[in-house]
mmCIF file of C-alpha atoms in Angstrom:
data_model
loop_
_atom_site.group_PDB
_atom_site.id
_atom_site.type_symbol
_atom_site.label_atom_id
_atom_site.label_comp_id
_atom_site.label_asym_id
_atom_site.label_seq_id
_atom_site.Cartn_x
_atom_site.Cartn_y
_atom_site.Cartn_z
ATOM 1 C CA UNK A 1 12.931 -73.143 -14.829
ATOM 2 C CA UNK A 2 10.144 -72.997 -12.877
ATOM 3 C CA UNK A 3 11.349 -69.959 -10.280
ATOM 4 C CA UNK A 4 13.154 -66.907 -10.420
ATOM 5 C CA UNK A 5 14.873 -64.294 -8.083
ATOM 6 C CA UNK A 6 13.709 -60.799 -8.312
ATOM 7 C CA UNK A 7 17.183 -58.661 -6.974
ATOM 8 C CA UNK A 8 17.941 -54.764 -6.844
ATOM 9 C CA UNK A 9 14.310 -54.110 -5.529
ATOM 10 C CA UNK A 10 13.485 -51.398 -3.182
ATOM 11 C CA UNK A 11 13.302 -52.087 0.327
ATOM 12 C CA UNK A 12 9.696 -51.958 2.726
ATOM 13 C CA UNK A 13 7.745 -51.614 -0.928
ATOM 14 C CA UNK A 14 4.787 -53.790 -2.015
ATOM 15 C CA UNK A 15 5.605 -55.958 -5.560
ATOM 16 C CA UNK A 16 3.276 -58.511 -7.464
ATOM 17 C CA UNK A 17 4.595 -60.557 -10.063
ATOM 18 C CA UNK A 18 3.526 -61.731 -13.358
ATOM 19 C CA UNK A 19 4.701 -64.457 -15.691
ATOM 20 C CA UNK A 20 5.096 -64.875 -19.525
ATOM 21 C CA UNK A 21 5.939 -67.523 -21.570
ATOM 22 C CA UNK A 22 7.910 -67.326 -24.820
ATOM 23 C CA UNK A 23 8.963 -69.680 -27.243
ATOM 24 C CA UNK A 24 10.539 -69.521 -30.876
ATOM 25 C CA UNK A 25 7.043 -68.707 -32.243
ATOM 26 C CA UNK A 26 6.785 -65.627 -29.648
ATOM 27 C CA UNK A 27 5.604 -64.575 -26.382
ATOM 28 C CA UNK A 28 2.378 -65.465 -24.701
ATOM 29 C CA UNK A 29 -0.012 -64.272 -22.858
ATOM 30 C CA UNK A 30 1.133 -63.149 -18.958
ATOM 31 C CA UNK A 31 -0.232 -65.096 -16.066
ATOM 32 C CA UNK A 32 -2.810 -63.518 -13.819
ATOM 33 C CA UNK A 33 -0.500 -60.962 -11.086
ATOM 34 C CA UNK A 34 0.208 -63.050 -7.518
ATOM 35 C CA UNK A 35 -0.105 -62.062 -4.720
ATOM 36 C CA UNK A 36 1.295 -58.071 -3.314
ATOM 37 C CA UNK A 37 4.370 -59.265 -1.304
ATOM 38 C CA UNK A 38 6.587 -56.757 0.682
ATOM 39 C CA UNK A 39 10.062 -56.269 0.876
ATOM 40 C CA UNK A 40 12.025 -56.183 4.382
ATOM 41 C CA UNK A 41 12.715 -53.374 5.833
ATOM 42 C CA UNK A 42 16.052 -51.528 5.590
ATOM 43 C CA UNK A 43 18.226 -48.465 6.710
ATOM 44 C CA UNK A 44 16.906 -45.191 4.610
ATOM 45 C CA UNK A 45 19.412 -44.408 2.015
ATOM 46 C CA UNK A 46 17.955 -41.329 0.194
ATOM 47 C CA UNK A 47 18.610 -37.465 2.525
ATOM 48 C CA UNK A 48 16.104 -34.846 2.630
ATOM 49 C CA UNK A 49 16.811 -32.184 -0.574
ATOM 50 C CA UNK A 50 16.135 -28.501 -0.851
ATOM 51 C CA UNK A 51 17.353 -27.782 2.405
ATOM 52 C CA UNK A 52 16.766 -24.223 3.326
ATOM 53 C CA UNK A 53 15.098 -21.873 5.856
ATOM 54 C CA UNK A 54 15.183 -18.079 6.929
ATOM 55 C CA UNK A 55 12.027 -16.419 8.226
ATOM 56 C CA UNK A 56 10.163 -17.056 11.175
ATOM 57 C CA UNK A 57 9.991 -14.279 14.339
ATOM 58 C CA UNK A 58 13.168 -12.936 16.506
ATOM 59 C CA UNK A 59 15.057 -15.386 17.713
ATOM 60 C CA UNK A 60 13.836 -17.933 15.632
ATOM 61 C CA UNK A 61 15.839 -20.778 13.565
ATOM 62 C CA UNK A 62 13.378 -21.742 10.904
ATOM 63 C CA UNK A 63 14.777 -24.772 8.752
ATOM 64 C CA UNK A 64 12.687 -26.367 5.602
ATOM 65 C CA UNK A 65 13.346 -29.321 3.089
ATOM 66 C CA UNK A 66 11.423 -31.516 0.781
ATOM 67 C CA UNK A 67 10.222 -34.902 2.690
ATOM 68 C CA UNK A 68 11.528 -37.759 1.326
ATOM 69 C CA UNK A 69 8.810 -39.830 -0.269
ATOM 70 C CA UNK A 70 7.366 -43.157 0.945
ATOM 71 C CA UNK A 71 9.023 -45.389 -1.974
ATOM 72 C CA UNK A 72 12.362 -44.515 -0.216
ATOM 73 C CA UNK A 73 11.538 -43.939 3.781
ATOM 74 C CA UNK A 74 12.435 -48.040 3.540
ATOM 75 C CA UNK A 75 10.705 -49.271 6.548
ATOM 76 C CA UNK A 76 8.489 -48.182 9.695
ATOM 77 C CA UNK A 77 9.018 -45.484 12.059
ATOM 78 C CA UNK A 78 10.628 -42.862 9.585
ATOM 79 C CA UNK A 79 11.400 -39.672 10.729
ATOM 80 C CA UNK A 80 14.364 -36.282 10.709
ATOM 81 C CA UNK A 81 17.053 -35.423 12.363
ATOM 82 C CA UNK A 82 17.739 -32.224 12.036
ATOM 83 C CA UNK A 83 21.478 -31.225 13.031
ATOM 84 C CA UNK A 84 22.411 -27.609 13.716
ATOM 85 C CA UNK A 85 25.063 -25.356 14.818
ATOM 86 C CA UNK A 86 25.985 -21.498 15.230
ATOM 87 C CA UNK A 87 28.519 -21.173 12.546
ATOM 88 C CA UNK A 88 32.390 -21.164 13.670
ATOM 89 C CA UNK A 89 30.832 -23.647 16.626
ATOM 90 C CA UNK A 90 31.877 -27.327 16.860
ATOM 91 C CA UNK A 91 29.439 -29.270 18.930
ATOM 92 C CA UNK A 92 25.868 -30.323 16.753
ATOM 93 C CA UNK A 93 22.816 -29.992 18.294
ATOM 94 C CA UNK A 94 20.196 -32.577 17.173
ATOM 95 C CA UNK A 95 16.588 -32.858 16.930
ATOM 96 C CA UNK A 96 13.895 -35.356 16.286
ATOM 97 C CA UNK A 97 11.247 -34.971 14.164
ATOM 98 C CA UNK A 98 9.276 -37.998 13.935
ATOM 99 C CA UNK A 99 6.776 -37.111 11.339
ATOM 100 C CA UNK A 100 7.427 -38.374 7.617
ATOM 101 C CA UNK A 101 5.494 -35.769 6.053
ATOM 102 C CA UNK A 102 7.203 -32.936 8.094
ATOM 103 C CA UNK A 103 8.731 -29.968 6.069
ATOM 104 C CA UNK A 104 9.718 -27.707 8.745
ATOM 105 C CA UNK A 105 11.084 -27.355 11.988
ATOM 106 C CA UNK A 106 11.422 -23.630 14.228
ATOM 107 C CA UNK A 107 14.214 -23.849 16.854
ATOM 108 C CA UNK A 108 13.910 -20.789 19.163
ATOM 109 C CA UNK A 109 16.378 -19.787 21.649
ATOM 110 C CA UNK A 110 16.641 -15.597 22.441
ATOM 111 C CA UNK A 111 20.566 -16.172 23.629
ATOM 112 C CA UNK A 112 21.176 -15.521 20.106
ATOM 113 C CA UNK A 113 20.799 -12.277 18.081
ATOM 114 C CA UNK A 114 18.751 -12.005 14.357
ATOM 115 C CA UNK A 115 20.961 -12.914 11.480
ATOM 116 C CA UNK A 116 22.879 -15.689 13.689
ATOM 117 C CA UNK A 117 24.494 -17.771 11.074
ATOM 118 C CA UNK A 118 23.930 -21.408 11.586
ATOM 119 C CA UNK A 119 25.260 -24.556 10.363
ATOM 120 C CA UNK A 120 22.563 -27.127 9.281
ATOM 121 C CA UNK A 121 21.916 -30.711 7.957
ATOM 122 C CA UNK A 122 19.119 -32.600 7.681
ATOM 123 C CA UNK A 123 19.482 -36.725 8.156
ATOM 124 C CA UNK A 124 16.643 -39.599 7.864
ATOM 125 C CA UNK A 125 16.030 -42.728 10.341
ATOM 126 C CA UNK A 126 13.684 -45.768 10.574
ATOM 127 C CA UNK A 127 13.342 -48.721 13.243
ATOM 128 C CA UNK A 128 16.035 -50.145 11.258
ATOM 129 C CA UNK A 129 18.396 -47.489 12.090
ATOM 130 C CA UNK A 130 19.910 -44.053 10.917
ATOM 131 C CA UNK A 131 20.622 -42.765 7.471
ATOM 132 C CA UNK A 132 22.637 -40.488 5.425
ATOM 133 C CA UNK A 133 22.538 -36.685 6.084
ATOM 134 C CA UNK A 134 22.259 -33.917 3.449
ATOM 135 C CA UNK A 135 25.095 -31.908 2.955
ATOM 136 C CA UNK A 136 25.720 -28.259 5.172
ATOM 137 C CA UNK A 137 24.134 -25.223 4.039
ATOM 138 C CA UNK A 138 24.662 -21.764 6.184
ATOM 139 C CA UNK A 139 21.180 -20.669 7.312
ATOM 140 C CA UNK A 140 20.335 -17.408 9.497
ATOM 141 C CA UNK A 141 18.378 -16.629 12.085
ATOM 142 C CA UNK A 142 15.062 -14.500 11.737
ATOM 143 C CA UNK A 143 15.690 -10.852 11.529
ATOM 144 C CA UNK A 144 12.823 -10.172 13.796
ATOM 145 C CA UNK A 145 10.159 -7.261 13.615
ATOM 146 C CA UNK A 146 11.430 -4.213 13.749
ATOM 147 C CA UNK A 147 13.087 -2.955 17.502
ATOM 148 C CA UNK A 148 12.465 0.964 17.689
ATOM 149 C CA UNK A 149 9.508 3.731 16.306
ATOM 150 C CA UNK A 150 10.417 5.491 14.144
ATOM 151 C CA UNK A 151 12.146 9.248 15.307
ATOM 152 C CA UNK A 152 11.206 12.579 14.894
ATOM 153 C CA UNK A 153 7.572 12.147 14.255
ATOM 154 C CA UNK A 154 5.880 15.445 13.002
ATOM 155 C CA UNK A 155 2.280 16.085 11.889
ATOM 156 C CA UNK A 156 0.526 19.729 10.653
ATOM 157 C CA UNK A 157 -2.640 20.841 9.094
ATOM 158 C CA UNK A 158 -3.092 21.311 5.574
ATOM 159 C CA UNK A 159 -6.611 22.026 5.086
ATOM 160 C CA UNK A 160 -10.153 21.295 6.855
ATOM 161 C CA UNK A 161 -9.863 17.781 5.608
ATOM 162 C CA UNK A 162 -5.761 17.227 5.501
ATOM 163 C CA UNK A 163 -2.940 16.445 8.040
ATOM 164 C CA UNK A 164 0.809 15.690 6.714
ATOM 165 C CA UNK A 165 2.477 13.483 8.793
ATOM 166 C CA UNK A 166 6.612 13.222 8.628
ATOM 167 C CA UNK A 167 9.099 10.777 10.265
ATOM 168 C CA UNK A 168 12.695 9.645 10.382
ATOM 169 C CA UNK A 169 13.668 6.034 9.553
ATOM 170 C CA UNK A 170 14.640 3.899 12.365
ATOM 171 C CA UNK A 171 17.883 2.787 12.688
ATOM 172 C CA UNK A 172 19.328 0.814 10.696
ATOM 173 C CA UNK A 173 20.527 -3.597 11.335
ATOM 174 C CA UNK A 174 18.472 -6.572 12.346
ATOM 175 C CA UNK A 175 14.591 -6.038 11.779
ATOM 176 C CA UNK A 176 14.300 -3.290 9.055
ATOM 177 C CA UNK A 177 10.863 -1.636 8.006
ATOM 178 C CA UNK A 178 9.462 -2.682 4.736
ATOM 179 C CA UNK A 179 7.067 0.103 5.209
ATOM 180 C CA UNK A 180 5.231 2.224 7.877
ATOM 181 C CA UNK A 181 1.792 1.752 9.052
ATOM 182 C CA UNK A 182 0.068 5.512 10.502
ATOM 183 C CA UNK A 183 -2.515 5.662 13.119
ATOM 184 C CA UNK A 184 -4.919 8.147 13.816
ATOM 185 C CA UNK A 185 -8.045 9.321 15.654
ATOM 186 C CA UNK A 186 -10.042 12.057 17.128
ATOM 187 C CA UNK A 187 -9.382 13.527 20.487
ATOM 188 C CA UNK A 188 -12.519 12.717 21.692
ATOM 189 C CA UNK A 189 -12.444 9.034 20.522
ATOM 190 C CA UNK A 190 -10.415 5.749 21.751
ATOM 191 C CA UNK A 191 -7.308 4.539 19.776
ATOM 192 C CA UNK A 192 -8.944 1.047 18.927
ATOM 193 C CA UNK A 193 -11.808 3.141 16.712
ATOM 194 C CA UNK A 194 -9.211 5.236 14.441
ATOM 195 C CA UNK A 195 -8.060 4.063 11.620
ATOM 196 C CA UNK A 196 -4.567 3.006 10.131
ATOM 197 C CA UNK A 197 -2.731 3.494 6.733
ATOM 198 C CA UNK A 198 0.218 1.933 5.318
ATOM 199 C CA UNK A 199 2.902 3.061 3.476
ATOM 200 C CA UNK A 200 3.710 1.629 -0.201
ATOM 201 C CA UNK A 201 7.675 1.624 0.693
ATOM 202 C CA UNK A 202 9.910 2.771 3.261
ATOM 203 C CA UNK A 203 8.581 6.186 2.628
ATOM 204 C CA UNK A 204 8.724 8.791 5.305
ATOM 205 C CA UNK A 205 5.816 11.024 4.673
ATOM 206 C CA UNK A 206 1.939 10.819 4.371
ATOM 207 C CA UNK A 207 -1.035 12.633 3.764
ATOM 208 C CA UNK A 208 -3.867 11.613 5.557
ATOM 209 C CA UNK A 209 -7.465 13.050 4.154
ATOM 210 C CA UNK A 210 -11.363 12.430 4.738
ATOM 211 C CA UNK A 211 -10.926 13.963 8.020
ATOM 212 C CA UNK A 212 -13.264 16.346 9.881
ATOM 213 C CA UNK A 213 -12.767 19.973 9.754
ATOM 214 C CA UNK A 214 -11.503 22.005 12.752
ATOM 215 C CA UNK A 215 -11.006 18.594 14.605
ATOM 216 C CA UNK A 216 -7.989 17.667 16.811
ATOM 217 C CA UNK A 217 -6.334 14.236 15.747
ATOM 218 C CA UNK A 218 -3.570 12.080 17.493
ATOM 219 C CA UNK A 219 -1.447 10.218 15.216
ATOM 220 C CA UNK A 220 1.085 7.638 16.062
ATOM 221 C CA UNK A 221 3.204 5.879 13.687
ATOM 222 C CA UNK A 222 5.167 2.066 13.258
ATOM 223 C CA UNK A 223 7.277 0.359 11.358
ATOM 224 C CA UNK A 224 6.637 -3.009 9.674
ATOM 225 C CA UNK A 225 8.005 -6.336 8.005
ATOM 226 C CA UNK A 226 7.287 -9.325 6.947
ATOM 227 C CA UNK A 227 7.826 -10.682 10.286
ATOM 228 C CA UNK A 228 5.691 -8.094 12.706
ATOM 229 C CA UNK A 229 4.778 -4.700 13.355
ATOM 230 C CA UNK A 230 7.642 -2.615 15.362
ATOM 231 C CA UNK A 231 6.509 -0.447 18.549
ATOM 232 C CA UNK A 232 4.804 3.018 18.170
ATOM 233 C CA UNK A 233 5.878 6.447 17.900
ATOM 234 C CA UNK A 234 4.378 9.006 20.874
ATOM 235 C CA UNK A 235 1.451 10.477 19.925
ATOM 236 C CA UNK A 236 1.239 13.893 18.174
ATOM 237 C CA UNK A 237 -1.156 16.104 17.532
ATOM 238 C CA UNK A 238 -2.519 17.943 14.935
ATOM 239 C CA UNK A 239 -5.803 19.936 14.270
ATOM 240 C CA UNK A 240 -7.645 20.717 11.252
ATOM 241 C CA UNK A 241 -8.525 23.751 9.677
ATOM 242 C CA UNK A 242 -11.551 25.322 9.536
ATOM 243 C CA UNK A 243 -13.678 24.318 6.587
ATOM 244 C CA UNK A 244 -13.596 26.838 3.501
ATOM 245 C CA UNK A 245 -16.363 29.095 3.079
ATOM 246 C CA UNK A 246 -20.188 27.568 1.966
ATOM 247 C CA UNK A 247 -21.498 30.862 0.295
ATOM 248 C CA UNK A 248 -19.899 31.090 -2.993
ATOM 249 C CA UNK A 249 -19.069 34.391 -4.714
ATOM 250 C CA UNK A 250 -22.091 36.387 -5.879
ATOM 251 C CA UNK A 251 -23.416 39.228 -8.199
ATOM 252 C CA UNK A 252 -20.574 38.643 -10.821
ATOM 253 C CA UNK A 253 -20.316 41.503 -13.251
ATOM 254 C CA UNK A 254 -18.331 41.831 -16.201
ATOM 255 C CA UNK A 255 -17.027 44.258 -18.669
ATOM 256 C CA UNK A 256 -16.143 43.260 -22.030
ATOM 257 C CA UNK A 257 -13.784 45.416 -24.273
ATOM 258 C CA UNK A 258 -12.898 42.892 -27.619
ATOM 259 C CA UNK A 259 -10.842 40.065 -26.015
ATOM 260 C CA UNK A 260 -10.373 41.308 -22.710
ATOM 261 C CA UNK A 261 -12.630 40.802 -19.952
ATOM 262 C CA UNK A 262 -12.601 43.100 -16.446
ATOM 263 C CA UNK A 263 -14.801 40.944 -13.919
ATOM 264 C CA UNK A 264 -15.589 41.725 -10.517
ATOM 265 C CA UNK A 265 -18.502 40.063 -7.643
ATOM 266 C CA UNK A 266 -19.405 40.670 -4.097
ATOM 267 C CA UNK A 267 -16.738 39.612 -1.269
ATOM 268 C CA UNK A 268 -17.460 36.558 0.401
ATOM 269 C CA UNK A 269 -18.202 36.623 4.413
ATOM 270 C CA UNK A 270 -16.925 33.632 6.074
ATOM 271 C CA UNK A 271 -18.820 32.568 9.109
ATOM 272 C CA UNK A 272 -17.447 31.728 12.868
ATOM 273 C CA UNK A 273 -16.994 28.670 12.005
ATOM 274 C CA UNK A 274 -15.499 28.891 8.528
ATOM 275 C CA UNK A 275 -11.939 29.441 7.292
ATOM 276 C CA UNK A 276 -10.945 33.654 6.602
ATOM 277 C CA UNK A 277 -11.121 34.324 2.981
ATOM 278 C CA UNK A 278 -7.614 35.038 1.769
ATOM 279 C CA UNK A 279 -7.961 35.055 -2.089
ATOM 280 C CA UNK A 280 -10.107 33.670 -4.508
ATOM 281 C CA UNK A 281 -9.665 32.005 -8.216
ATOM 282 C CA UNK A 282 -11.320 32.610 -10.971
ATOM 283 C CA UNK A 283 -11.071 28.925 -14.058
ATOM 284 C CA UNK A 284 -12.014 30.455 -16.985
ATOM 285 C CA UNK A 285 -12.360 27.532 -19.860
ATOM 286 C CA UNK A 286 -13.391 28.276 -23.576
ATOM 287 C CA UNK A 287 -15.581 25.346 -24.925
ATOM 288 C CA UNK A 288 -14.487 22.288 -26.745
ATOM 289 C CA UNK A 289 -11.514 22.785 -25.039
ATOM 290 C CA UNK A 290 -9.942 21.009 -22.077
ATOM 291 C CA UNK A 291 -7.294 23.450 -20.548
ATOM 292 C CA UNK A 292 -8.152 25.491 -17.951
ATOM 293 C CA UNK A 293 -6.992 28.836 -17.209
ATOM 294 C CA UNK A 294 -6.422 29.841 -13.755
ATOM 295 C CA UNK A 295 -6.049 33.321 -12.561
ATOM 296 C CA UNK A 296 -5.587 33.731 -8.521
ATOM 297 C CA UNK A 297 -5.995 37.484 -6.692
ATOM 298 C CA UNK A 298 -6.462 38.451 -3.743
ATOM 299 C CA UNK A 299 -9.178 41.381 -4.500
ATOM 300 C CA UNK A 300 -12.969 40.993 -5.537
ATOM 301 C CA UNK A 301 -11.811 41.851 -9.176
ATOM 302 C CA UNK A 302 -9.354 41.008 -11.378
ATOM 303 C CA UNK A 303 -8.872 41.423 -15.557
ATOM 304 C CA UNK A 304 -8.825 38.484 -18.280
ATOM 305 C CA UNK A 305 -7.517 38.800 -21.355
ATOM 306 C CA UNK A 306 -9.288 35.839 -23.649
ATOM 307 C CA UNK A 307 -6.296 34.357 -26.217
ATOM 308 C CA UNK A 308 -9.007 34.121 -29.197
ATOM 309 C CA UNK A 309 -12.980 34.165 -30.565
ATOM 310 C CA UNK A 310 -15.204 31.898 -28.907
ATOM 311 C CA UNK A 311 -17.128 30.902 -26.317
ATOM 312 C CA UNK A 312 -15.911 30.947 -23.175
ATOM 313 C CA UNK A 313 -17.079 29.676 -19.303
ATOM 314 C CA UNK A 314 -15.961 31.580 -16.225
ATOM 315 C CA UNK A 315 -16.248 30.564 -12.617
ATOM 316 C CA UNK A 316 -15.155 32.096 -9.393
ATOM 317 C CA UNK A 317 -14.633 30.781 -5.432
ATOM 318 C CA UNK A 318 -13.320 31.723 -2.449
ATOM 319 C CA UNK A 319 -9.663 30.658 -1.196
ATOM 320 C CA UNK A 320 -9.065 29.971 2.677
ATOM 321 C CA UNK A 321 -6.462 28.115 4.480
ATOM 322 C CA UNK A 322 -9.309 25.287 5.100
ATOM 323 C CA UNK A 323 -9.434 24.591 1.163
ATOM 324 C CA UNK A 324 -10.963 25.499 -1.772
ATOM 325 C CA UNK A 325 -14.637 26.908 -1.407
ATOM 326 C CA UNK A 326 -17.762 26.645 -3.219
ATOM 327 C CA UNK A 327 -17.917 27.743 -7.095
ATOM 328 C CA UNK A 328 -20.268 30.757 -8.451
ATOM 329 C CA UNK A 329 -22.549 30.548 -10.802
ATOM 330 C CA UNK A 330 -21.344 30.137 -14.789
ATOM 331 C CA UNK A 331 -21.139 33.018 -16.793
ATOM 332 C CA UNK A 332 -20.549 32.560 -20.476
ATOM 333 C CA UNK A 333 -18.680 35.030 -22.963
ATOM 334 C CA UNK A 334 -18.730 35.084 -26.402
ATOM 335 C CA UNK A 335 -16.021 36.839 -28.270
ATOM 336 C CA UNK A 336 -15.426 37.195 -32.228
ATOM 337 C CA UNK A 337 -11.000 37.483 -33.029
ATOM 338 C CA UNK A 338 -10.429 40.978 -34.001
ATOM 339 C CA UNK A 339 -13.789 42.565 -32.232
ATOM 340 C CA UNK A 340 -13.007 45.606 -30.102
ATOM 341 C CA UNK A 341 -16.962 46.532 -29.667
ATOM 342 C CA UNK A 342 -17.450 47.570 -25.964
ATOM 343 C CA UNK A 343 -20.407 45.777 -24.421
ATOM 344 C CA UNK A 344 -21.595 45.577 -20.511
ATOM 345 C CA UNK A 345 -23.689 42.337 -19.144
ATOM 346 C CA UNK A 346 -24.043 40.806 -16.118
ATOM 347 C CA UNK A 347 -24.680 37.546 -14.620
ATOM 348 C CA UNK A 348 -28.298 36.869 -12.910
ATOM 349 C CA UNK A 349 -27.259 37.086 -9.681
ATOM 350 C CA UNK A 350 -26.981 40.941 -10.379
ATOM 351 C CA UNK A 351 -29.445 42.988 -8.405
ATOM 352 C CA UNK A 352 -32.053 45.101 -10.336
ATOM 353 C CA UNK A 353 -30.228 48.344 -10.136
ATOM 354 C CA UNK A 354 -27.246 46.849 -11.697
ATOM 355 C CA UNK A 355 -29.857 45.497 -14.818
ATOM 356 C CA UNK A 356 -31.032 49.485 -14.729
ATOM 357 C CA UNK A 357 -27.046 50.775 -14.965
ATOM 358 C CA UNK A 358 -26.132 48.283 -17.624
ATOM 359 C CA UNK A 359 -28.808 49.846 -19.693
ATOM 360 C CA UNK A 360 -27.619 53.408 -19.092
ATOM 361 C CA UNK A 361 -23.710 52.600 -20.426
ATOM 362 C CA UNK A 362 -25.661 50.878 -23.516
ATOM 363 C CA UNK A 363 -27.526 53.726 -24.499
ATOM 364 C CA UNK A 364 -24.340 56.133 -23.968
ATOM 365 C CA UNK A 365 -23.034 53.948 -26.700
ATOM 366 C CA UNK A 366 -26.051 53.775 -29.202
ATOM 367 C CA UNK A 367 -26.217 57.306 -31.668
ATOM 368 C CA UNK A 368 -28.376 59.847 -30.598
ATOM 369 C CA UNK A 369 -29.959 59.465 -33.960
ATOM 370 C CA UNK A 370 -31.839 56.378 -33.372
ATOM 371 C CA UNK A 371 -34.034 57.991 -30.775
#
């Protein structure tokens, strides 16, 4: 034989042939490949896969599917015809896309609510004619960006540098938050310059800090999704507290009788534009260790009782509803377990007459002998 017919190949592909001889002995060597020859053109036979969708803004019909690849589009002029319908509907309504390498097509009409269920199959053509579809799958429409702000939107000082801010969910169907962004800026400033946070989940609460002292902010808040953000709140208004005091508590004095301490230092004056004192805390923290004892009171004084011998590290500052204020100077006891010797110091903040008095108690306490 001196021909052959090549059958079951692919149609609108490019071949070349090669030819080998064989004998009893074995097989030869092939001949050099002919020429790339084409075969005609034909119907397409293969349907998109993976049909699917979702997605895509309110309103929106977002279909997707793998294209089908060139080996099987079978001839010029491929293309999709992507067939849809509102579920429970009988009529098909039928698009063309006319790109082979499409993988998507949106379909917006706003007669129909998020969620719509919809029919949908996805067929294949070529100058040769139509081919097969893929089967129905149920796809819905987008569920949109959220529709309301959220309710019930409240904000209040914390301190000079806090504001909570508390909402109510909006309501709940088509276009749920995934989370809330909250806006805020300064009275005196434009919207556009504030700045935004988001919430991590559908939380309902935040705490916004950094902020100025005894400033007035306007917050608004929004929900959010994967589609879009949701319209804002009203804006609400909050204003921050009046920073905590600057001076830090001075002239600390302290008794020490064995493990217990009675400390006292000078009130601290907030200025006019300061937060009013309304307590103050003393950390006192014995050395080499890490837990901190806190002791909170509402006087200039208060007692400590130290739980055993060693070194210890006291500090004291001012309370006001602005925050925490600035620390005093360290002071530094050192106790023995078991020691009940009375003592007096003082820190160096003390003024000279207190120096003179803590000499007097010492020398109460020293024998008359020894002068």
């Amino acid at each position: 034989m001196e021909s052959a017919m090549a059958v079951e190949l692919s149609p609108w592909v490019e071949y070349e042939f090669r030819v080998v001889a064989s004998n009893a002995i074995g097989t030869g060597d092939p001949s050099t490949p002919s020429r790339k020859v084409r075969t005609k053109e034909a119907v397409p036979a293969v349907a998109p896969s993976n049909v699917s969708g979702g997605n895509g803004r309110r309103h929106e019909l977002v279909i997707s599917w793998e294209p089908v690849s060139e080996e099987f589009q079978n001839g010029e002029g491929f293309g999709y015809i992507v067939a849809f319908r509102a579920n429970g509907t009988r009529g098909w309504k039928e698009k063309m896309v006319t790109s082979a390498d499409a993988t998507m097509y949106k379909y917006r009409d706003e007669t129909f609510p998020p969620l719509t269920a919809f029919e949908v199959k996805l067929g294949v053509y070529n100058n040769k004619g139509d081919g097969p579809f893929s089967k129905v799958v149920i796809i819905h429409s987008a569920e949109g960006e959220p529709r309301e702000a959220p309710s019930d939107v409240k904000a209040y000082s914390v301190s000079s540098s806090e504001i909570r801010v508390t909402w109510k969910l909006s309501n709940p169907g088509p276009g749920k938050p995934r989370g809330y962004e909250v806006s805020y800026w300064k009275e005196a400033e434009q919207e556009e310059s504030g700045e935004k946070r988001h919430t991590v989940k559908n939380e309902t609460a935040m705490v916004l800090t950094g902020l100025e002292g005894n400033s007035v902010y306007l917050i608004t808040v929004k929900g959010f999704n994967s589609i879009g953000q949701g319209p804002a709140s009203a804006a609400v208004t909050a204003k921050t507290r009046k920073s905590p005091p600057a001076q830090p508590p001075t002239n600390l004095m302290w008794i020490q009788e064995g493990n217990n301490i009675s400390l006292s230092w000078d009130p601290v004056k907030a200025k006019d534009n300061e937060s009013d004192v309304i307590g103050y805390m003393v950390l006192l923290k014995q050395e080499g260790r890490g837990h901190i004892q806190v002791t909170r009171t509402i006087n200039p004084s208060t007692m400590l009782s130290l739980p055993e011998g060693g070194t210890y590290i006291i500090e004291v500052h001012a309370l006001s509803e602005g925050g925490e204020g600035a620390f005093s100077s360290q002071i530094r006891v050192v106790t023995s377990s078991g020691v009940r010797a009375k003592s007096s110091q003082c820190s160096l903040h003390c003024p000279t007459w207190s120096l003179t008095w803590t000499v007097l108690i010492l020398v109460l306490l020293v024998p008359s002998a020894s002068w």
